[in-house]
């Protein structure tokens, strides 16, 4: 196949692959993605990360547009997850590099994934001389996996950050300033919320570590999405905010409904919030994907979840949503529950228990209504919204 590398500067090239059709990434709804790999032309020609196995030929073709792949001396694996490593067995057979580097945990993880024809050389927080070009490795545990690391190209100021600062976005543009700024921020936030949020405390520590290293970063080159060259301070400050979320006046109301009774309660809660000065956003699970809802959670002060009682429990759609946010460890916001029931109310109690198990502070007992909410139930829902707004006001 014919495919071109994209120049980052005189000696660094993007040689990754674009996956136009990927719709889902472990439960996260995407519009395609890219698997980025980078080629450094130095005395020791070096490839940083690879791609998903079925995109190996595309990556090799892009490399071949710059240099014969067999001339590559070193390969660095910053992250073992299959979207960056599963091409390795094939690529190693073709390239036959002198060395393959990974973090200490990366060595184990690569050998646990693949039968590789080369011994993997472990690196810690250390340096590598490519001849006229120096790389330093920075361990970034749990961003995204235990073995993950960043590689910093000292002379050229490029931080190869694997999943960090990435986004799932298939596009022909390779740089941040070629993409609409609002889209860029949304996709970066969506990636953070759905992939990195569980590790926010480690993200905060990593930002501190990067600050202490005092790197002169001219580009951030992640393994997904565009290369950052114009909005580096933006993306760093977004990560600072997302890793230390605050209870803002924004409140999400998320629900599913059978006969619109739970929906009526949702609208009443929203009215109460508006009257109390909060900024409600109604996001029914029938209209919004969970991965977009959790993106909005990054800067929300409250999450109010509604569901009718169904066979003594929650609807499968709501159960799946609660399971999803549990895994992503959102904890900063207030939680509350509401829902209708026919003869045996169960959902509000069950949702409250789930919030508590997730260590999410409850904003109140919740609201439940028999069959179709009457005026008294709608007033209770309104009052719940009003009271949450008051709590958010006191917090912000
Ligand atoms: Fe893009 Fe954690 O893999």
Tab-separated table of C-alpha atoms and ligand atoms in Angstrom:
chain	number	residue	atom	x	y	z
A	1	UNK	CA	0.000	0.000	0.000
A	2	UNK	CA	1.050	3.605	-0.546
A	3	UNK	CA	0.943	5.782	2.548
A	4	UNK	CA	2.973	8.796	3.553
A	5	UNK	CA	4.660	9.691	6.821
A	6	UNK	CA	3.897	13.148	8.241
A	7	UNK	CA	6.827	15.348	9.291
A	8	UNK	CA	6.789	16.659	12.864
A	9	UNK	CA	10.190	18.301	12.308
A	10	UNK	CA	13.361	17.627	10.326
A	11	UNK	CA	13.984	14.253	11.943
A	12	UNK	CA	10.744	13.093	13.534
A	13	UNK	CA	7.813	11.624	11.585
A	14	UNK	CA	4.339	10.363	12.385
A	15	UNK	CA	4.101	6.868	10.904
A	16	UNK	CA	0.896	5.624	12.531
A	17	UNK	CA	-2.393	4.352	11.178
A	18	UNK	CA	-5.913	5.751	10.959
A	19	UNK	CA	-8.793	3.505	11.986
A	20	UNK	CA	-11.752	5.203	10.322
A	21	UNK	CA	-14.318	2.600	11.362
A	22	UNK	CA	-13.782	2.035	15.092
A	23	UNK	CA	-17.091	2.710	16.828
A	24	UNK	CA	-16.360	1.372	20.279
A	25	UNK	CA	-13.368	1.091	22.614
A	26	UNK	CA	-14.140	-0.864	25.776
A	27	UNK	CA	-17.611	0.607	26.116
A	28	UNK	CA	-16.588	4.071	24.943
A	29	UNK	CA	-18.396	5.225	21.799
A	30	UNK	CA	-15.901	6.629	19.305
A	31	UNK	CA	-15.808	8.036	15.805
A	32	UNK	CA	-12.735	6.144	14.726
A	33	UNK	CA	-9.252	6.599	16.145
A	34	UNK	CA	-5.610	6.722	15.233
A	35	UNK	CA	-2.822	4.475	16.470
A	36	UNK	CA	0.175	6.760	16.411
A	37	UNK	CA	3.748	5.593	15.975
A	38	UNK	CA	6.724	7.891	15.518
A	39	UNK	CA	10.019	7.545	13.685
A	40	UNK	CA	13.174	9.359	14.797
A	41	UNK	CA	15.968	9.643	12.262
A	42	UNK	CA	19.237	9.698	14.234
A	43	UNK	CA	22.401	7.576	14.183
A	44	UNK	CA	20.225	4.925	15.756
A	45	UNK	CA	16.964	5.074	13.824
A	46	UNK	CA	14.182	4.602	16.329
A	47	UNK	CA	10.502	3.712	16.179
A	48	UNK	CA	8.324	4.733	19.113
A	49	UNK	CA	5.361	2.418	19.634
A	50	UNK	CA	3.600	0.449	16.947
A	51	UNK	CA	-0.050	-0.015	15.984
A	52	UNK	CA	-2.865	-2.542	16.169
A	53	UNK	CA	-1.914	-5.775	14.375
A	54	UNK	CA	-4.339	-5.288	11.487
A	55	UNK	CA	-2.785	-1.870	10.752
A	56	UNK	CA	0.850	-3.085	10.616
A	57	UNK	CA	1.081	-2.768	6.829
A	58	UNK	CA	-0.142	0.831	6.922
A	59	UNK	CA	2.521	1.721	9.487
A	60	UNK	CA	5.262	-0.083	7.556
A	61	UNK	CA	4.241	1.732	4.361
A	62	UNK	CA	4.449	5.106	6.114
A	63	UNK	CA	7.887	4.203	7.495
A	64	UNK	CA	8.984	3.117	3.994
A	65	UNK	CA	8.094	6.574	2.672
A	66	UNK	CA	11.001	7.880	4.820
A	67	UNK	CA	13.397	4.977	5.298
A	68	UNK	CA	13.618	1.262	4.593
A	69	UNK	CA	11.986	-0.297	7.711
A	70	UNK	CA	14.859	-2.778	8.007
A	71	UNK	CA	17.152	0.189	8.793
A	72	UNK	CA	15.398	0.792	12.125
A	73	UNK	CA	17.800	0.071	14.995
A	74	UNK	CA	15.633	0.550	18.060
A	75	UNK	CA	11.979	0.151	18.914
A	76	UNK	CA	10.590	1.678	22.094
A	77	UNK	CA	7.347	0.348	23.533
A	78	UNK	CA	5.827	3.043	25.728
A	79	UNK	CA	2.636	1.050	26.356
A	80	UNK	CA	1.805	-2.649	26.018
A	81	UNK	CA	-1.935	-2.409	25.382
A	82	UNK	CA	-2.733	-4.195	22.125
A	83	UNK	CA	-3.661	-1.031	20.199
A	84	UNK	CA	0.038	-0.090	20.382
A	85	UNK	CA	1.781	-3.438	20.562
A	86	UNK	CA	-0.111	-6.131	18.695
A	87	UNK	CA	1.735	-5.299	15.463
A	88	UNK	CA	5.048	-5.952	17.264
A	89	UNK	CA	5.464	-9.680	16.468
A	90	UNK	CA	5.069	-9.041	12.718
A	91	UNK	CA	7.064	-5.797	12.793
A	92	UNK	CA	9.951	-7.400	14.690
A	93	UNK	CA	10.188	-10.162	12.069
A	94	UNK	CA	10.451	-7.565	9.293
A	95	UNK	CA	12.586	-4.917	10.986
A	96	UNK	CA	14.809	-7.160	13.108
A	97	UNK	CA	15.904	-4.249	15.322
A	98	UNK	CA	19.006	-4.331	17.448
A	99	UNK	CA	17.007	-3.545	20.568
A	100	UNK	CA	13.454	-3.307	21.865
A	101	UNK	CA	13.041	-1.124	24.963
A	102	UNK	CA	10.221	-0.988	27.506
A	103	UNK	CA	9.781	-0.113	31.163
A	104	UNK	CA	10.561	-2.876	33.671
A	105	UNK	CA	6.860	-3.684	33.952
A	106	UNK	CA	6.615	-3.350	30.183
A	107	UNK	CA	9.175	-6.115	29.693
A	108	UNK	CA	6.987	-8.458	31.739
A	109	UNK	CA	3.776	-7.347	30.075
A	110	UNK	CA	5.170	-7.712	26.536
A	111	UNK	CA	6.421	-11.207	27.309
A	112	UNK	CA	3.060	-12.096	28.847
A	113	UNK	CA	1.285	-10.957	25.685
A	114	UNK	CA	3.550	-12.234	22.916
A	115	UNK	CA	6.247	-14.717	22.034
A	116	UNK	CA	8.814	-12.194	20.839
A	117	UNK	CA	11.913	-13.068	18.800
A	118	UNK	CA	14.026	-10.576	20.797
A	119	UNK	CA	14.862	-9.948	24.428
A	120	UNK	CA	13.228	-6.760	25.698
A	121	UNK	CA	15.623	-4.303	27.360
A	122	UNK	CA	14.229	-2.710	30.532
A	123	UNK	CA	14.529	1.025	31.150
A	124	UNK	CA	13.544	3.034	34.228
A	125	UNK	CA	13.581	6.799	34.619
A	126	UNK	CA	16.739	6.807	32.484
A	127	UNK	CA	18.301	8.119	29.261
A	128	UNK	CA	19.175	6.668	25.860
A	129	UNK	CA	21.686	8.131	23.404
A	130	UNK	CA	20.640	7.671	19.784
A	131	UNK	CA	23.733	9.498	18.514
A	132	UNK	CA	23.072	13.209	18.238
A	133	UNK	CA	19.701	12.713	19.864
A	134	UNK	CA	18.924	11.904	23.468
A	135	UNK	CA	15.788	10.345	24.863
A	136	UNK	CA	14.746	10.218	28.484
A	137	UNK	CA	12.173	7.782	29.820
A	138	UNK	CA	9.592	8.795	32.404
A	139	UNK	CA	7.631	6.088	34.194
A	140	UNK	CA	3.907	6.926	34.202
A	141	UNK	CA	2.376	4.084	36.178
A	142	UNK	CA	-1.370	3.518	35.428
A	143	UNK	CA	-1.427	6.119	32.680
A	144	UNK	CA	-2.830	4.043	31.249
A	145	UNK	CA	-1.483	0.670	32.489
A	146	UNK	CA	1.044	-0.280	35.181
A	147	UNK	CA	3.872	-0.496	32.636
A	148	UNK	CA	3.193	2.758	30.813
A	149	UNK	CA	5.939	5.304	30.264
A	150	UNK	CA	6.531	8.532	28.381
A	151	UNK	CA	9.612	9.137	26.245
A	152	UNK	CA	11.002	12.670	25.984
A	153	UNK	CA	13.204	13.730	23.064
A	154	UNK	CA	15.460	16.206	24.815
A	155	UNK	CA	16.968	18.219	21.942
A	156	UNK	CA	13.678	18.555	20.043
A	157	UNK	CA	11.372	18.955	23.054
A	158	UNK	CA	8.919	16.247	21.998
A	159	UNK	CA	7.072	14.321	24.694
A	160	UNK	CA	5.874	10.954	23.365
A	161	UNK	CA	3.034	10.392	25.807
A	162	UNK	CA	1.293	7.164	24.627
A	163	UNK	CA	-2.319	7.293	25.943
A	164	UNK	CA	-1.746	10.498	27.926
A	165	UNK	CA	-3.125	13.607	26.194
A	166	UNK	CA	-4.670	11.366	23.529
A	167	UNK	CA	-8.128	11.216	22.023
A	168	UNK	CA	-10.057	8.788	19.871
A	169	UNK	CA	-10.563	10.824	16.735
A	170	UNK	CA	-10.034	9.652	13.171
A	171	UNK	CA	-9.052	12.572	10.975
A	172	UNK	CA	-6.732	13.467	8.115
A	173	UNK	CA	-5.316	16.286	10.250
A	174	UNK	CA	-2.274	15.383	12.342
A	175	UNK	CA	-1.891	18.540	14.461
A	176	UNK	CA	-4.039	20.131	17.164
A	177	UNK	CA	-4.232	23.527	15.419
A	178	UNK	CA	-5.791	21.920	12.339
A	179	UNK	CA	-8.831	20.784	14.338
A	180	UNK	CA	-11.672	22.953	15.620
A	181	UNK	CA	-10.734	24.000	19.178
A	182	UNK	CA	-14.116	23.060	20.690
A	183	UNK	CA	-13.977	19.601	19.124
A	184	UNK	CA	-10.402	19.202	20.305
A	185	UNK	CA	-11.312	20.007	23.891
A	186	UNK	CA	-14.419	17.802	23.851
A	187	UNK	CA	-12.600	14.772	22.422
A	188	UNK	CA	-9.683	15.249	24.849
A	189	UNK	CA	-12.175	15.436	27.728
A	190	UNK	CA	-14.073	12.400	26.488
A	191	UNK	CA	-10.855	10.398	26.346
A	192	UNK	CA	-9.839	11.539	29.835
A	193	UNK	CA	-13.260	10.771	31.340
A	194	UNK	CA	-13.564	7.339	29.766
A	195	UNK	CA	-9.958	6.131	29.987
A	196	UNK	CA	-7.928	8.066	32.544
A	197	UNK	CA	-10.437	9.274	35.146
A	198	UNK	CA	-9.926	6.238	37.446
A	199	UNK	CA	-6.276	7.271	37.767
A	200	UNK	CA	-6.805	10.981	38.405
A	201	UNK	CA	-4.675	11.000	41.559
A	202	UNK	CA	-1.782	9.580	39.516
A	203	UNK	CA	-2.419	12.083	36.720
A	204	UNK	CA	-2.085	14.884	39.287
A	205	UNK	CA	1.209	13.376	40.517
A	206	UNK	CA	2.466	13.010	36.950
A	207	UNK	CA	1.730	16.673	36.215
A	208	UNK	CA	3.717	17.558	39.324
A	209	UNK	CA	6.584	15.299	38.175
A	210	UNK	CA	6.586	16.874	34.707
A	211	UNK	CA	6.624	20.322	36.331
A	212	UNK	CA	9.666	19.390	38.443
A	213	UNK	CA	11.493	18.020	35.389
A	214	UNK	CA	11.080	21.471	33.889
A	215	UNK	CA	10.909	20.108	30.347
A	216	UNK	CA	10.931	22.504	27.440
A	217	UNK	CA	8.005	20.830	25.669
A	218	UNK	CA	7.534	21.945	22.077
A	219	UNK	CA	5.218	19.113	21.106
A	220	UNK	CA	3.236	16.409	22.855
A	221	UNK	CA	2.925	13.375	20.622
A	222	UNK	CA	0.356	10.926	22.009
A	223	UNK	CA	-0.567	7.484	20.665
A	224	UNK	CA	-4.109	8.566	19.712
A	225	UNK	CA	-5.356	11.687	17.965
A	226	UNK	CA	-3.487	14.825	16.941
A	227	UNK	CA	-0.010	15.955	17.944
A	228	UNK	CA	-0.115	18.979	20.271
A	229	UNK	CA	2.058	21.841	19.050
A	230	UNK	CA	-0.112	24.951	19.532
A	231	UNK	CA	-2.337	24.117	22.527
A	232	UNK	CA	0.168	22.447	24.853
A	233	UNK	CA	-0.570	24.727	27.805
A	234	UNK	CA	-4.312	24.225	27.224
A	235	UNK	CA	-4.097	20.453	27.335
A	236	UNK	CA	-1.842	20.539	30.416
A	237	UNK	CA	-4.242	22.855	32.223
A	238	UNK	CA	-7.262	20.727	31.221
A	239	UNK	CA	-5.542	17.679	32.719
A	240	UNK	CA	-4.898	19.733	35.849
A	241	UNK	CA	-8.607	20.570	36.149
A	242	UNK	CA	-9.930	17.116	35.255
A	243	UNK	CA	-7.623	15.389	37.718
A	244	UNK	CA	-8.850	17.690	40.518
A	245	UNK	CA	-12.584	18.106	39.787
A	246	UNK	CA	-14.774	20.592	41.650
A	247	UNK	CA	-18.464	20.612	42.512
A	248	UNK	CA	-19.694	23.206	40.059
A	249	UNK	CA	-23.259	24.446	39.634
A	250	UNK	CA	-23.727	22.073	36.689
A	251	UNK	CA	-25.952	19.091	37.528
A	252	UNK	CA	-26.677	16.080	35.335
A	253	UNK	CA	-30.049	14.350	35.386
A	254	UNK	CA	-29.692	10.909	33.830
A	255	UNK	CA	-32.588	8.455	33.525
A	256	UNK	CA	-34.478	5.888	31.557
A	257	UNK	CA	-38.262	5.729	31.640
A	258	UNK	CA	-40.987	3.190	30.778
A	259	UNK	CA	-44.192	5.260	30.582
A	260	UNK	CA	-42.770	8.776	31.078
A	261	UNK	CA	-43.425	8.898	34.844
A	262	UNK	CA	-39.721	8.911	35.727
A	263	UNK	CA	-39.232	11.466	32.950
A	264	UNK	CA	-41.846	13.780	34.558
A	265	UNK	CA	-39.883	13.616	37.801
A	266	UNK	CA	-36.671	14.431	35.894
A	267	UNK	CA	-38.221	17.569	34.440
A	268	UNK	CA	-39.539	18.656	37.855
A	269	UNK	CA	-36.081	18.152	39.416
A	270	UNK	CA	-34.576	20.229	36.609
A	271	UNK	CA	-37.088	23.049	37.235
A	272	UNK	CA	-36.208	23.041	40.927
A	273	UNK	CA	-32.500	23.212	40.097
A	274	UNK	CA	-33.018	26.113	37.717
A	275	UNK	CA	-35.042	27.995	40.350
A	276	UNK	CA	-32.251	27.357	42.856
A	277	UNK	CA	-29.549	28.735	40.563
A	278	UNK	CA	-27.968	25.474	39.360
A	279	UNK	CA	-27.348	24.557	35.741
A	280	UNK	CA	-29.177	21.299	35.085
A	281	UNK	CA	-28.573	19.201	32.030
A	282	UNK	CA	-31.082	16.436	31.260
A	283	UNK	CA	-29.375	13.460	29.604
A	284	UNK	CA	-31.744	10.520	29.116
A	285	UNK	CA	-30.016	7.223	28.403
A	286	UNK	CA	-32.252	6.822	25.373
A	287	UNK	CA	-30.668	9.910	23.788
A	288	UNK	CA	-27.096	9.990	25.108
A	289	UNK	CA	-24.357	7.385	25.202
A	290	UNK	CA	-22.835	6.721	28.628
A	291	UNK	CA	-19.416	7.798	27.357
A	292	UNK	CA	-20.786	11.258	26.475
A	293	UNK	CA	-22.579	11.529	29.817
A	294	UNK	CA	-19.402	10.791	31.786
A	295	UNK	CA	-17.596	13.430	29.737
A	296	UNK	CA	-20.069	15.976	31.136
A	297	UNK	CA	-19.459	14.610	34.634
A	298	UNK	CA	-15.871	15.914	34.598
A	299	UNK	CA	-17.117	19.403	35.453
A	300	UNK	CA	-20.448	18.660	37.139
A	301	UNK	CA	-21.384	19.133	40.762
A	302	UNK	CA	-24.185	16.570	40.934
A	303	UNK	CA	-25.439	13.414	39.264
A	304	UNK	CA	-29.122	12.604	39.734
A	305	UNK	CA	-30.133	9.196	38.397
A	306	UNK	CA	-33.697	8.104	37.729
A	307	UNK	CA	-35.295	4.795	36.861
A	308	UNK	CA	-38.639	3.056	37.275
A	309	UNK	CA	-38.710	-0.097	39.386
A	310	UNK	CA	-38.592	-2.973	36.926
A	311	UNK	CA	-38.890	-6.605	38.085
A	312	UNK	CA	-37.812	-5.480	41.561
A	313	UNK	CA	-34.710	-3.657	40.363
A	314	UNK	CA	-33.335	-1.084	37.943
A	315	UNK	CA	-33.733	-1.179	34.179
A	316	UNK	CA	-30.785	-2.845	32.406
A	317	UNK	CA	-29.843	0.489	30.753
A	318	UNK	CA	-29.521	2.213	34.148
A	319	UNK	CA	-27.744	-0.795	35.688
A	320	UNK	CA	-25.156	-0.648	32.886
A	321	UNK	CA	-24.695	3.099	33.368
A	322	UNK	CA	-24.156	2.733	37.126
A	323	UNK	CA	-21.641	-0.061	36.508
A	324	UNK	CA	-19.828	2.144	34.009
A	325	UNK	CA	-19.455	5.136	36.352
A	326	UNK	CA	-18.455	2.834	39.195
A	327	UNK	CA	-15.452	1.617	37.190
A	328	UNK	CA	-14.486	5.158	36.219
A	329	UNK	CA	-14.406	6.194	39.901
A	330	UNK	CA	-16.264	9.475	39.654
A	331	UNK	CA	-16.605	10.616	43.267
A	332	UNK	CA	-16.437	14.367	43.417
A	333	UNK	CA	-20.115	15.102	42.778
A	334	UNK	CA	-23.265	14.785	44.877
A	335	UNK	CA	-25.567	11.887	43.993
A	336	UNK	CA	-29.336	11.463	44.234
A	337	UNK	CA	-31.943	9.016	42.941
A	338	UNK	CA	-35.534	9.144	41.779
A	339	UNK	CA	-38.033	6.973	39.967
A	340	UNK	CA	-41.576	5.696	39.623
A	341	UNK	CA	-42.873	2.304	40.677
A	342	UNK	CA	-46.009	0.205	40.336
A	343	UNK	CA	-46.549	-1.785	43.507
A	344	UNK	CA	-43.231	-2.275	45.241
A	345	UNK	CA	-40.716	0.613	45.265
A	346	UNK	CA	-37.134	-0.636	45.060
A	347	UNK	CA	-35.048	1.533	42.782
A	348	UNK	CA	-34.348	4.629	44.868
A	349	UNK	CA	-33.048	2.529	47.762
A	350	UNK	CA	-30.928	0.411	45.400
A	351	UNK	CA	-29.474	3.430	43.597
A	352	UNK	CA	-28.725	5.153	46.899
A	353	UNK	CA	-26.852	2.036	48.046
A	354	UNK	CA	-24.878	2.026	44.824
A	355	UNK	CA	-23.957	5.686	45.232
A	356	UNK	CA	-22.778	4.982	48.778
A	357	UNK	CA	-20.757	1.967	47.628
A	358	UNK	CA	-19.085	4.270	45.090
A	359	UNK	CA	-18.307	6.757	47.885
A	360	UNK	CA	-20.503	9.399	46.264
A	361	UNK	CA	-22.110	11.710	48.839
A	362	UNK	CA	-25.920	11.590	48.763
A	363	UNK	CA	-27.694	14.906	48.331
A	364	UNK	CA	-30.927	13.590	49.860
A	365	UNK	CA	-33.158	10.563	50.328
A	366	UNK	CA	-34.402	10.737	46.746
A	367	UNK	CA	-37.925	10.841	45.350
A	368	UNK	CA	-40.239	8.048	44.295
A	369	UNK	CA	-43.762	8.175	42.873
A	370	UNK	CA	-46.439	5.499	42.429
A	371	UNK	CA	-47.447	4.895	38.784
A	372	UNK	CA	-47.854	8.483	37.537
A	373	UNK	CA	-46.445	11.294	39.728
A	374	UNK	CA	-49.173	13.470	41.240
A	375	UNK	CA	-48.717	17.105	42.225
A	376	UNK	CA	-47.277	16.142	45.614
A	377	UNK	CA	-44.650	13.877	44.032
A	378	UNK	CA	-43.768	16.527	41.435
A	379	UNK	CA	-43.344	19.045	44.222
A	380	UNK	CA	-41.035	16.669	46.078
A	381	UNK	CA	-38.985	16.276	42.897
A	382	UNK	CA	-38.877	20.061	42.429
A	383	UNK	CA	-37.769	20.461	46.045
A	384	UNK	CA	-35.020	17.854	45.587
A	385	UNK	CA	-33.704	19.849	42.613
A	386	UNK	CA	-33.944	23.113	44.554
A	387	UNK	CA	-32.136	21.658	47.534
A	388	UNK	CA	-29.321	20.224	45.349
A	389	UNK	CA	-28.904	23.665	43.773
A	390	UNK	CA	-28.545	25.154	47.255
A	391	UNK	CA	-25.901	22.603	48.204
A	392	UNK	CA	-23.965	23.307	45.010
A	393	UNK	CA	-24.134	27.022	45.666
A	394	UNK	CA	-22.662	26.471	49.127
A	395	UNK	CA	-19.908	24.343	47.619
A	396	UNK	CA	-18.826	26.663	44.843
B	1	LIG	FE1	-4.286	3.244	23.627
B	1	LIG	FE2	-4.154	1.958	26.854
B	1	LIG	O1	-4.117	1.948	24.987
